Coordinates of C-alpha atoms and ligand atoms in Angstrom, one line a residue:
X26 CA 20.2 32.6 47.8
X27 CA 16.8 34.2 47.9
X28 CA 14.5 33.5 44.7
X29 CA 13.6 36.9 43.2
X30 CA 9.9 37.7 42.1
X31 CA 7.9 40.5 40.0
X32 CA 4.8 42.0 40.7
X33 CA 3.1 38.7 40.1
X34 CA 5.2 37.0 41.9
X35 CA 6.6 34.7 38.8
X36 CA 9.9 33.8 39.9
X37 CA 13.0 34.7 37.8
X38 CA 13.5 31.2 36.9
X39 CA 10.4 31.5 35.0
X40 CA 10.8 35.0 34.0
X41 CA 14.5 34.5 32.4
X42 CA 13.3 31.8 30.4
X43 CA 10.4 34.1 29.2
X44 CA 12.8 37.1 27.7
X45 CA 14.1 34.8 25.1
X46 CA 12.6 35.6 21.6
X47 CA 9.1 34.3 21.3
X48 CA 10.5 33.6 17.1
X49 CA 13.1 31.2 18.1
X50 CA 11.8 28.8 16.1
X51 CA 10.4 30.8 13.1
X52 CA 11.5 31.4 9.3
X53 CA 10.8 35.2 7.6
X54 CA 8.3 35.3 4.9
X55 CA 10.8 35.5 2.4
X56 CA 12.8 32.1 3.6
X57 CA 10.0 30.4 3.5
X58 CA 9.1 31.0 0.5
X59 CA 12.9 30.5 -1.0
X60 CA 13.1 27.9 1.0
X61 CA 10.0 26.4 0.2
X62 CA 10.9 26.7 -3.4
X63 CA 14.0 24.7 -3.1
X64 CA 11.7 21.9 -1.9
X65 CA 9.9 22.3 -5.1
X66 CA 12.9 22.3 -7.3
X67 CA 14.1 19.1 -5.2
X68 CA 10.7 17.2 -6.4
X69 CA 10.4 18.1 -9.8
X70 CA 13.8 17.3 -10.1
X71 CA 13.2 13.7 -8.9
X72 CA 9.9 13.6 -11.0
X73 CA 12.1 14.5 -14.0
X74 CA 15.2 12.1 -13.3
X75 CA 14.0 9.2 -12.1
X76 CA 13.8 7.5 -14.8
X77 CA 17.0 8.0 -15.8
X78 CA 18.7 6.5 -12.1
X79 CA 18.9 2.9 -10.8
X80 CA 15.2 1.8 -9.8
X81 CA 17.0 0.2 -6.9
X82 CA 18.8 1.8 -4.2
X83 CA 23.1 1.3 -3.5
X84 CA 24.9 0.7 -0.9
X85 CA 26.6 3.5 1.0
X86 CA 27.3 3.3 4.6
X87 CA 30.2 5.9 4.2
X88 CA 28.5 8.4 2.3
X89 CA 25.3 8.0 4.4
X90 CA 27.5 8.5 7.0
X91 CA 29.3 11.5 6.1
X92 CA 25.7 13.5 4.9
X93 CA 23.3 12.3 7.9
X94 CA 24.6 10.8 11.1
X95 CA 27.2 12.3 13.6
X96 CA 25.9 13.9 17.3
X97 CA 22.5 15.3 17.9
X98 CA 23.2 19.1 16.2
X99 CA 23.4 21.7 19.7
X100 CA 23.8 24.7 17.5
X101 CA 22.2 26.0 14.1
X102 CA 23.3 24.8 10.6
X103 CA 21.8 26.3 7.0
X104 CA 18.4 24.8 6.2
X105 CA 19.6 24.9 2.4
X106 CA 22.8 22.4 2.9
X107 CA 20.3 20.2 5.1
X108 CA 18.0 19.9 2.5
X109 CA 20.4 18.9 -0.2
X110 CA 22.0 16.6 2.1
X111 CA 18.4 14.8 2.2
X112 CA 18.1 15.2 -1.2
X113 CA 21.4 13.6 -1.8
X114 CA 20.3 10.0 0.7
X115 CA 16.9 9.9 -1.3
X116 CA 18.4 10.2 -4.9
X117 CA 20.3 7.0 -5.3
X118 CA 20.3 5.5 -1.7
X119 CA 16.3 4.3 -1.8
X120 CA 14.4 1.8 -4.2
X121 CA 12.5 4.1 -6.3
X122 CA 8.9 2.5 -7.0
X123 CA 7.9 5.4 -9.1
X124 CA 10.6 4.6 -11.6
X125 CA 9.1 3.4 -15.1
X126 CA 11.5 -0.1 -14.8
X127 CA 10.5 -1.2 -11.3
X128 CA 8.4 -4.3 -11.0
X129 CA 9.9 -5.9 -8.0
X130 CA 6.9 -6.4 -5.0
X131 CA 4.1 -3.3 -5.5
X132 CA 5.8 -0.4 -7.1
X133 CA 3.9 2.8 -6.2
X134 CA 4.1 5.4 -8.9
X135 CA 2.8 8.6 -7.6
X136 CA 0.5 11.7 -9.0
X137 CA 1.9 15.8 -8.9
X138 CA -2.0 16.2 -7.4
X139 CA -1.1 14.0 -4.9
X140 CA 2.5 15.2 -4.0
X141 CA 0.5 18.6 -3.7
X142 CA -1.9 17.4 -1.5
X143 CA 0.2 15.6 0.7
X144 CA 1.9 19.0 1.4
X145 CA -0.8 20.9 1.7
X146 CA -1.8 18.7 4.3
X147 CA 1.3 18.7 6.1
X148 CA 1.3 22.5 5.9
X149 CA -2.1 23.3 7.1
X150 CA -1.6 21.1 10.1
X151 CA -4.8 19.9 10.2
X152 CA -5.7 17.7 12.8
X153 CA -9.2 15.3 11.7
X154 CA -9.8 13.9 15.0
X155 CA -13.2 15.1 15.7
X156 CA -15.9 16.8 13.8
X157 CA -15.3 19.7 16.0
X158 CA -11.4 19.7 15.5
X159 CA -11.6 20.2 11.6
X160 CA -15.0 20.0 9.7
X161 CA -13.4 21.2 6.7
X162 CA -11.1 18.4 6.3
X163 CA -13.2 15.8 8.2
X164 CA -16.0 16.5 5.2
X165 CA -13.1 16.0 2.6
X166 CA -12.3 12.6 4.0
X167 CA -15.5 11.7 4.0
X168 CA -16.0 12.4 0.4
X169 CA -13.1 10.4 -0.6
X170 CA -14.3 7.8 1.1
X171 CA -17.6 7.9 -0.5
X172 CA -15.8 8.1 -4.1
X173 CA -13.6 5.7 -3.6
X174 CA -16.5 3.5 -2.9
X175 CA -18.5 4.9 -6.2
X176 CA -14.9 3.8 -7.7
X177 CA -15.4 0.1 -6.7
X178 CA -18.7 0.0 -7.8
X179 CA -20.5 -0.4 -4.4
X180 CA -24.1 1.2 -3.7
X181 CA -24.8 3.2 -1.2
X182 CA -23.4 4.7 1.8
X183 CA -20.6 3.1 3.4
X184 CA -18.8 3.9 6.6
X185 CA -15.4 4.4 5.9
X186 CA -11.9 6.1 7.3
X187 CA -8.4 6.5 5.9
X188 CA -5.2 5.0 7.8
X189 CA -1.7 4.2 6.8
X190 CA -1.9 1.7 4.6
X191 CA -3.3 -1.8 4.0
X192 CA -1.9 -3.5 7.2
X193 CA -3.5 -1.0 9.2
X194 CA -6.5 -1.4 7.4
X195 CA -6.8 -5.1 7.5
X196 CA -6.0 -4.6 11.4
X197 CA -8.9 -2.2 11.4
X198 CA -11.0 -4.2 10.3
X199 CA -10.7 -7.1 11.9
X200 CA -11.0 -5.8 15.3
X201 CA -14.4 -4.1 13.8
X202 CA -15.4 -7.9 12.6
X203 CA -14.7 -9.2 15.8
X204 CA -16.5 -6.6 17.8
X205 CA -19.4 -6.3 15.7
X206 CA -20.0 -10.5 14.4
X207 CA -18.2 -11.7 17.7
X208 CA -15.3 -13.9 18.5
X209 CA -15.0 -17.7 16.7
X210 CA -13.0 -19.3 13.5
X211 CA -11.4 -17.0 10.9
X212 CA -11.1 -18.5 7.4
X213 CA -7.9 -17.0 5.3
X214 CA -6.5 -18.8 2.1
X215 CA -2.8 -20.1 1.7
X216 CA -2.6 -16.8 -0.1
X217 CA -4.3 -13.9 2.1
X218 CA -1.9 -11.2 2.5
X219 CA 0.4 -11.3 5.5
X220 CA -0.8 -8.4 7.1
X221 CA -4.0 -10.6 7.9
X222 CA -2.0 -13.1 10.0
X223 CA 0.2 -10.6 11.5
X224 CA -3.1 -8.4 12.6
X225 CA -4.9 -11.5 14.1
X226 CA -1.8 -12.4 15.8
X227 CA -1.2 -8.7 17.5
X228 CA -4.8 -9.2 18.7
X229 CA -4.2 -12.3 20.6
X230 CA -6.4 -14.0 18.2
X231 CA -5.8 -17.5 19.2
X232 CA -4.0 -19.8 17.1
X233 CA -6.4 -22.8 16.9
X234 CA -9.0 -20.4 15.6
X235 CA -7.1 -19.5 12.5
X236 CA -8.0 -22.0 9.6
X237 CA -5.5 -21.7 6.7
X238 CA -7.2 -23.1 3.7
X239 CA -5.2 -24.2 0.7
X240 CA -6.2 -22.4 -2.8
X241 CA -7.4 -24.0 -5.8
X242 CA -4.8 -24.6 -8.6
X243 CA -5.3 -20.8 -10.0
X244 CA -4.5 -19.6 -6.2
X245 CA -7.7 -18.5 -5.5
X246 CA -9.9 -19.2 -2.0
X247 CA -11.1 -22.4 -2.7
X248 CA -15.2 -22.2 -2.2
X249 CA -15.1 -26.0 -2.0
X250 CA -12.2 -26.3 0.3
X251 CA -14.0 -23.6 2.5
X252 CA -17.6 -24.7 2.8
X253 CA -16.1 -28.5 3.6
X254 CA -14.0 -26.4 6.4
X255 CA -16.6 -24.3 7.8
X256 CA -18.6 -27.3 8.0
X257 CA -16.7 -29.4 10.0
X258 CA -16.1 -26.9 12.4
X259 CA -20.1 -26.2 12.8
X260 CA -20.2 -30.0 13.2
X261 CA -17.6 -29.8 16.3
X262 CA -19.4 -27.0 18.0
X263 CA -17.3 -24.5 17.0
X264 CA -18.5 -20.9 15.5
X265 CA -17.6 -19.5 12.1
X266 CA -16.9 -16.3 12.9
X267 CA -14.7 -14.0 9.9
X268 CA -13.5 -15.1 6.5
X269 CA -11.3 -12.8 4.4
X270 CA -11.1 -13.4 0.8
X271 CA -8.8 -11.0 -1.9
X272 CA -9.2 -9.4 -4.8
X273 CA -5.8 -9.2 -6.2
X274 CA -3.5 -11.6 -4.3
X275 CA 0.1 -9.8 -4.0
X276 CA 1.8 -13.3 -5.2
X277 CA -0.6 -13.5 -8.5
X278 CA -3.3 -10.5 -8.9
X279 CA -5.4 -13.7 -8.2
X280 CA -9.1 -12.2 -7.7
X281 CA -11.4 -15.1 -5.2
X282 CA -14.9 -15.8 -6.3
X283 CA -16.8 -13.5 -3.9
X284 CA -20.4 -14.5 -4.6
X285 CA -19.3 -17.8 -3.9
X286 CA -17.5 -17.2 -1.2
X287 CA -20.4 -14.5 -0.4
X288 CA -23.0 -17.4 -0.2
X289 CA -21.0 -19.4 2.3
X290 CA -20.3 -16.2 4.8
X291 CA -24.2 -15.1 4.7
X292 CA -25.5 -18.8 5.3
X293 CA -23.2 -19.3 8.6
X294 CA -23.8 -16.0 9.9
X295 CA -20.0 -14.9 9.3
X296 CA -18.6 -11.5 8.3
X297 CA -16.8 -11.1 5.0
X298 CA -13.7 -8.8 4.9
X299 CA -12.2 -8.6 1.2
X300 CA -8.7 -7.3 1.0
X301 CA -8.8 -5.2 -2.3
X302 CA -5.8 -3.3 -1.1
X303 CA -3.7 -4.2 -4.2
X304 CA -6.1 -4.5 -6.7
X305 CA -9.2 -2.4 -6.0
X306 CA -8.4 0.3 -8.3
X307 CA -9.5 -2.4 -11.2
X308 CA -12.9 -1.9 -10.7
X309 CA -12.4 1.5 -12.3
X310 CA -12.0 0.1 -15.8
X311 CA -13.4 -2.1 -17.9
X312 CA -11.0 -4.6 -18.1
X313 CA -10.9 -5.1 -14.2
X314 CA -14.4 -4.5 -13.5
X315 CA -15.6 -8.3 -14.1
X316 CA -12.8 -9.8 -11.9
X317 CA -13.4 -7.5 -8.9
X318 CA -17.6 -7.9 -9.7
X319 CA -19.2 -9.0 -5.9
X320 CA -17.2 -6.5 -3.9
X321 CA -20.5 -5.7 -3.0
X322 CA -21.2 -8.9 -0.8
X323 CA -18.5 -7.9 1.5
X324 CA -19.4 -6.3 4.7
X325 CA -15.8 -4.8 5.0
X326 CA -13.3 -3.8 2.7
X327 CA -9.9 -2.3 2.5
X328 CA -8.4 -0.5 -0.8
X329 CA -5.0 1.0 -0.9
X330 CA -5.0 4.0 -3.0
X331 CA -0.7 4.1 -2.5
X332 CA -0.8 1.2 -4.3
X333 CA -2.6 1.6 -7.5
X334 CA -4.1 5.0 -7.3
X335 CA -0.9 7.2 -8.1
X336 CA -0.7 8.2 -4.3
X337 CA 2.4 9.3 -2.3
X338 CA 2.6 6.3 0.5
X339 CA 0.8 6.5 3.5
X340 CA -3.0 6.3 2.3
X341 CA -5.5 2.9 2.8
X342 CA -8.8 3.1 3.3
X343 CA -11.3 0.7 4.9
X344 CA -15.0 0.7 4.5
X345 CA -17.4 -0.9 6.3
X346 CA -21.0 -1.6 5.0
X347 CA -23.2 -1.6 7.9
X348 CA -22.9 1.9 9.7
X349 CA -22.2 2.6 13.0
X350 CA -19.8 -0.8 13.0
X351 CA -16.6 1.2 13.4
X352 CA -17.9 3.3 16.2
X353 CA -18.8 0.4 18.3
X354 CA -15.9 -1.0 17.8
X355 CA -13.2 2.2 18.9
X356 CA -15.4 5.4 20.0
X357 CA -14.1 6.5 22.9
X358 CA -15.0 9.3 25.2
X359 CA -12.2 10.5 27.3
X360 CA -13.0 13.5 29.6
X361 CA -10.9 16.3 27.7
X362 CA -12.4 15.7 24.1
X363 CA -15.9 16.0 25.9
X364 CA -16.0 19.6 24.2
X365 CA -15.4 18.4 20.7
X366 CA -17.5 15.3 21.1
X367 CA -20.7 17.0 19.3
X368 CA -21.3 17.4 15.7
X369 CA -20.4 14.9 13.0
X370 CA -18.2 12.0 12.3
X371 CA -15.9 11.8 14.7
X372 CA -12.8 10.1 13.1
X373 CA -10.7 9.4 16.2
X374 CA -14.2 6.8 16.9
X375 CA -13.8 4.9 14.0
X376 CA -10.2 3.7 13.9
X377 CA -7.1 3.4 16.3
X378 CA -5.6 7.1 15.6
X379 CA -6.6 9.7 17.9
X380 CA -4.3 13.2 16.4
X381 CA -4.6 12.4 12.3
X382 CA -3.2 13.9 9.3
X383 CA -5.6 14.9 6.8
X384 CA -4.7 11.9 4.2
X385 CA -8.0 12.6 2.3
X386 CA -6.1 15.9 0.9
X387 CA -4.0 14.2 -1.6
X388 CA -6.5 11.9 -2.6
X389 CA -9.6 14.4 -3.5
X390 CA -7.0 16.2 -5.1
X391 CA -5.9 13.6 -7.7
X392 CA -9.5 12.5 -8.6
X393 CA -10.7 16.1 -8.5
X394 CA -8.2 16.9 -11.3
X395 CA -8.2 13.9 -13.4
X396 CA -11.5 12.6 -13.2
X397 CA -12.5 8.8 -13.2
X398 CA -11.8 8.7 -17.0
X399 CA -8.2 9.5 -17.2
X400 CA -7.6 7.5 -14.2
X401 CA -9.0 4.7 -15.7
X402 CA -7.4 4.8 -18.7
X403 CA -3.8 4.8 -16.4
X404 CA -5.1 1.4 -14.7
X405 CA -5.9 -0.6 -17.6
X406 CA -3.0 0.4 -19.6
X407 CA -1.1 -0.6 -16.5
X408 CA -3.2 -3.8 -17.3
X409 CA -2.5 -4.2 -20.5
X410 CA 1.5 -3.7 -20.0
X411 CA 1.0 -7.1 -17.7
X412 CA -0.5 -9.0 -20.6
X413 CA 1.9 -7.5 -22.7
X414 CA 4.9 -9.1 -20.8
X415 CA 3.2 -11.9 -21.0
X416 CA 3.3 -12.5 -24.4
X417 CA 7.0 -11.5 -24.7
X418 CA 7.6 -13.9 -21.9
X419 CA 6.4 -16.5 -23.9
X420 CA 8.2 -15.8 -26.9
X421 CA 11.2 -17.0 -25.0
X422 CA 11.6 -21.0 -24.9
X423 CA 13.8 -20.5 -21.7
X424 CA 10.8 -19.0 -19.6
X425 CA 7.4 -20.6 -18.8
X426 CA 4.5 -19.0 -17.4
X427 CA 3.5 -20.2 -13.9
X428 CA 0.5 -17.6 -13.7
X429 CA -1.0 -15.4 -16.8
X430 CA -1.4 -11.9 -16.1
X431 CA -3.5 -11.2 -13.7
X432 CA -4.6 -7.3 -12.7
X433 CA -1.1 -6.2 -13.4
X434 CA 0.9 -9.2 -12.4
X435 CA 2.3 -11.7 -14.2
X436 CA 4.4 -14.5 -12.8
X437 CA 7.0 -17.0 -14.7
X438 CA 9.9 -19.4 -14.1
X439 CA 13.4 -20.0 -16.2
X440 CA 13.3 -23.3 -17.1
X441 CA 17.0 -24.2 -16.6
X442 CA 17.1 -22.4 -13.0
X443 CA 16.8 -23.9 -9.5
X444 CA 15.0 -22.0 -6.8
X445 CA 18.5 -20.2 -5.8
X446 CA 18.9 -19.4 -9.5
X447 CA 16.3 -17.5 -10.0
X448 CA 16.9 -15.7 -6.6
X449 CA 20.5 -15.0 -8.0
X450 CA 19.0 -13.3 -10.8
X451 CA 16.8 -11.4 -9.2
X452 CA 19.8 -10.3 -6.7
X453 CA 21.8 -9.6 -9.9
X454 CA 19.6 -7.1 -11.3
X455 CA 19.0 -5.6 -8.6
X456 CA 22.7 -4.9 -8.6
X457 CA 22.9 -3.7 -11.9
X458 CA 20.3 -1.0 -11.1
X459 CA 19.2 -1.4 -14.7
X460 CA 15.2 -2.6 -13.7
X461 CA 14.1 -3.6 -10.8
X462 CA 11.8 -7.8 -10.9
X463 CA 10.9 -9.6 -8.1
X464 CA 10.7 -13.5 -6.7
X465 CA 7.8 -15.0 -5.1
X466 CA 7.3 -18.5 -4.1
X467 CA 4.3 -20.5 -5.2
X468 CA 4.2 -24.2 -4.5
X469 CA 7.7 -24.2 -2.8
X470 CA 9.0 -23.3 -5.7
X471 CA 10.7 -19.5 -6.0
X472 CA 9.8 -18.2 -9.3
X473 CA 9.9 -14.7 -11.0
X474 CA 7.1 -11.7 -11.1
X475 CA 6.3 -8.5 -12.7
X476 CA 4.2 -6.1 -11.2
X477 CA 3.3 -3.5 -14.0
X478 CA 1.6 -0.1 -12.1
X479 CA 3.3 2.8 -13.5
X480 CA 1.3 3.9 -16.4
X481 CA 4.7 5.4 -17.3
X482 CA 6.3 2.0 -18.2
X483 CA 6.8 1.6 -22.4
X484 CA 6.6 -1.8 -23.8
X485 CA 10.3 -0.8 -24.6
X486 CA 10.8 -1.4 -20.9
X487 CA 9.1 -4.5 -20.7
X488 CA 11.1 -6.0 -23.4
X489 CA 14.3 -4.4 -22.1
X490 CA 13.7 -5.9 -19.0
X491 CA 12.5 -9.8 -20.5
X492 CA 15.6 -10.2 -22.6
X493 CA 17.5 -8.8 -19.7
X494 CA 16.4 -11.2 -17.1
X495 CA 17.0 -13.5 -20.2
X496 CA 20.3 -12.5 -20.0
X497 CA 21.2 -13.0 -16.3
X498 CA 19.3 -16.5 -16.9
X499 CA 21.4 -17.6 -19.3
X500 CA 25.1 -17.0 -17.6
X501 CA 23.9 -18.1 -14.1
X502 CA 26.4 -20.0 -12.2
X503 CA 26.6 -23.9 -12.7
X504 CA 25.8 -24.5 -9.5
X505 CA 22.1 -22.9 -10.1
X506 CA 20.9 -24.7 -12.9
X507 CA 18.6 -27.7 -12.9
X508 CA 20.0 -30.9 -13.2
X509 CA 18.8 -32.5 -16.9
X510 CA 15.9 -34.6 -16.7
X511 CA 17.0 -38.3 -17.2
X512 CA 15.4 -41.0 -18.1
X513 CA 15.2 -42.3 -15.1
X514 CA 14.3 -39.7 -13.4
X515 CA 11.5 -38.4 -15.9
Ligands
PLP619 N1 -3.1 -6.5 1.3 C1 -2.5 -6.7 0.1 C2 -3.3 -7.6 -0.8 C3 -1.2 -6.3 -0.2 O1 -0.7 -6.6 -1.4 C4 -0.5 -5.5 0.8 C5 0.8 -5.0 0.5 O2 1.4 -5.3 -0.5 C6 -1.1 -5.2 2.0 C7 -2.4 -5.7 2.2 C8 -0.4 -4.4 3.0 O3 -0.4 -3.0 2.6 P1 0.6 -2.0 3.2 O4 2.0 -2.3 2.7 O5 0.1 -0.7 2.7 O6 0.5 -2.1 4.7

C-alpha cells in the first residue's frame, strides 16, 4: 500500500501521530493546585505525626504488595488514590530519621524551609549545569557554598559544588586530590568513613597504596602512628600522596587533631581531605567550635548539610581550597555545550554530574530564614542531649561508657551482654518500634550508640529510651549473657 503525504510531504505515519492532543500529558490549573494541596496536606501530616509512629519501619510484603506493585499501568488511574497509596508505603513502611526517638546510625531531622526548597527546586526544573543554563540558580549555589564555608569558620574563597551526599563527595574529592597532588600512598585511619575506601576502590586506586593506620585509644588519626607511616614509606621510595582525616567519626563523633595532622601533610607535600560530613555543622556553635578548630589546614573538605543541617536527603557539599582544582580535574568540553560554555561557573566542570538539580534551593532557604543563630542554638542542644544521655547512662550500674559524648554521639556497652546480646537488643527495639538505637563495633567488640540530631528530642526521650534499652538488657536470653568472671579466669 502506497504511503500517503501532505503538502510537505510528512507521511501519514508521522502526521497521525501528530493529531493526538498536544495536553496528553498535562493537569488543569485547578488540579494542580488541588492536587498540589493534597501533597501539602500529606507533609504536614507526617510533620505533625511522626512522632507519634514507630521510628522504625514494619514489615509488609502483602500490603506493599497490594498498594504498589502489579503490571506496568497501560491505562489512566486517579492521581489522588496514587498519592495516598504512597502516602500509605511511606507512613509506617520506612525508618523515619526525623522522628524525635531515632538514634540508630545518622538520623536526619529535616527543616519546613527545606522541604520548601526542595520542591521548589523540583518544580522549577532548573537545570545548574552551566552558567549559561541557569545563572539564577547557579549564583544561589554558589552562595551556599560560600556560607556554608563562613559556617565552618574557613577564610576566604573556596571552590565548592553540591552533590548527593557525603559518598559522593568524598569520591569527589579524591579524584580532585589525585588529579591536582598526583598519584602515590593514601593515609586513612581504622576509623575513616567507608565511603573513603569504597571511592578509592571504584577508582582503581590500587590496594598496596592504601595505608590503614590504627587510631589512638580515643579513636582518633593517630599523628604518631602516621608520621612513623609516612616515613617509612618516603624511606622505600614511595610517594605520600593524600591523607584524609575526620571531624566527627560516624562510630564516635571522634574529631582528629588537624594541625597535627596538618603539619605532617604540608611537610611531605601531601593533600589533606577532611571528611566533616557528619559533624561539620559543629563549627556553628560554641560548644563544637574548638573540636572542629584547623578545618582550615585542609585543602579539601566535604560537609553534609542532610546530616546535621535539618535538610531533606540528598545535599553534600565539597569545597576545595585552592581554585581552579575542581575544574582540572572534570571540565569538559563536549561539542554541543560549546554554546553555553561562556560566562561563569560552570558546575557540570567541577564534579561528575552533567544535568543537576538545583540542591542549593533548599539549603539557602533554611539559613536565609533562620539565620546562623537559631541554627546554632538547634546544634548544640542536639549536643547537649548527647552529654545528657551520657550522664543517664552512667547512672545505670548495668551500662559502661565505651566513648563520652562526642558531637552528638555517645557510645556504651551492657555489662552482662555478649556481642550478640547487645545486637539482640538493638534487633528488639527495633521491633517494638518504641525508639530507634544502634550497634557499632569498636575493638571487635559490638557495643551500643546514640546519635542525638533532632533538636526535637526531650530529655524525656532520652531517658525513655536508657531505661528501655535497660529493659531489653536485663531479660536477654541466657544464651547472650557474659559468662561471670572467675577466678581463674580474671
Ligand atoms: N562521611 C561520614 C563521616 C559519614 O558519617 C557518612 C555517612 O554517615 C558519609 C561520609 C557518607 O555520607 P552519605 O550517606 O551522605 O553518602
Amino acid at each position: 500500500m502506497e504511503n500517503s503525504v501532505d503538502s510537505y510531504g510528512v507521511p501519514d505515519a508521522t502526521l497521525g501521530a501528530l493529531r493526538t492532543s498536544p495536553d496528553v500529558l498535562s493537569f488543569s490549573e485547578s488540579e494542580m493546585r488541588r492536587l498540589g494541596y493534597l501533597v501539602v496536606d500529606a507533609v504536614v501530616d507526617h510533620i505533625q505525626t511522626v512522632d507519634g509512629r514507630r521510628p522504625t519501619s514494619m514489615a509488609g510484603d502483602d500490603v506493599l504488595t497490594s498498594a504498589v506493585a502489579g503490571p506496568l499501568p497501560s491505562l489512566p488511574s486517579a492521581l489522588d488514590a496514587n498519592v495516598a497509596a504512597l502516602v500509605e508505603v511511606t507512613a509506617d513502611y520506612q525508618q523515619h530519621d526525623d522522628h524525635r526517638r531515632f538514634f540508630a546510625r545518622v538520623p536526619g531531622p529535616s527543616s519546613f524551609p527545606g522541604i520548601l526548597g526542595d520542591w521548589l527546586a523540583t518544580g522549577m526544573q532548573s537545570t545548574v549545569s552551566a552558567w549559561q543554563s541557569a545563572p539564577g540558580p547557579s549564583t544561589v549555589e554558589m552562595v551556599v557554598c560560600q556560607w556554608l564555608s563562613e559556617a565552618l569558620g574557613l577564610c576566604g574563597t573556596w571552590d565548592g559544588i553540591l552533590v548527593s551526599g557525603g559518598s559522593m563527595a568524598n569520591l569527589t574529592a579524591i579524584v580532585t586530590a589525585r588529579v591536582c597532588n598526583g598519584p602515590g600512598i593514601v593515609y586513612l585511619s581504622d576509623q575513616t568513613h567507608i565511603s573513603i575506601t569504597r571511592g578509592l576502590a571504584s577508582i582503581g586506586w590500587a590496594p598496596e597504596d592504601i595505608r590503614i593506620i590504627p587510631s589512638d585509644s580515643a579513636y582518633r588519626f593517630d599523628p604518631g602512628a602516621l608520621a612513623a607511616a609516612v616515613e617509612k614509606d618516603v624511606a622505600a621510595g614511595l610517594r605520600p600522596s593524600i591523607v584524609v582525616a575526620t571531624t566527627g567519626t560516624t562510630n564516635t563523633g571522634a574529631f582528629d587533631d588537624l594541625d597535627a595532622i596538618a603539619k605532617i601533610s604540608a611537610a611531605n607535600g601531601m593533600w589533606l581531605h577532611v571528611d566533616a560530613a557528619y559533624g561539620g555543622p559543629a563549627a556553628m556553635c560554641e560548644r563544637g567550635r574548638a573540636q572542629l578548630s584547623g578545618l582550615r589546614h585542609a585543602d579539601s573538605l566535604i560537609v553534609d548539610p542532610h546530616k546535621w543541617l535539618f535538610q531533606p536527603f540528598g545535599i553534600g557539599c565539597l569545597l576545595v581550597k585552592r581554585p581552579g582544582c575542581l575544574e582540572r580535574a572534570f571540565a569538559m568540553n563536549p561539542e554541543y555545550l560549546a554554546d553555553l560554555a561562556d560566562g561563569g561557573v560552570n558546575f557540570y566542570d567541577r564534579g561528575l554530574e552533567l544535568t543537576r538539580r538545583a540542591r542549593a534551593f533548599q539549603l539557602w532557604l533554611t539559613l536565609r530564614t533562620y539565620g546562623r543563630e537559631a541554627l546554632a542554638g538547634a546544634i548544640d542542644r542536639c549536643m547537649a542531649l548527647a552529654e545528657y544521655a551520657q550522664h543517664v547512662i552512667e547512672l545505670n550500674p548495668v551500662f559502661r561508657i565505651v566513648t563520652p559524648a562526642q558531637l552528638g554521639i555517645v557510645t556504651f556497652e551492657v555489662l552482662h551482654l555478649t556481642d550478640a546480646g547487645h545486637a539482640d537488643v538493638i534487633k528488639r527495639m527495633a521491633s517494638e518500634g518504641f525508639a530507634a538505637a544502634g550497634s557499632t563495633v569498636l575493638d571487635g567488640r559490638t557495643i551500643l550508640r546514640l546519635c542525638t540530631t533532632n533538636p526535637r528530642t526531650t530529655t524525656d526521650d532520652i531517658r525513655e529510651t536508657v531505661d528501655h534499652i535497660a529493659k531489653l538488657a536485663d531479660s536477654a536470653a541466657v544464651t547472650m549473657l557474659r559468662p561471670f568472671p572467675t577466678l581463674e579466669s580474671s
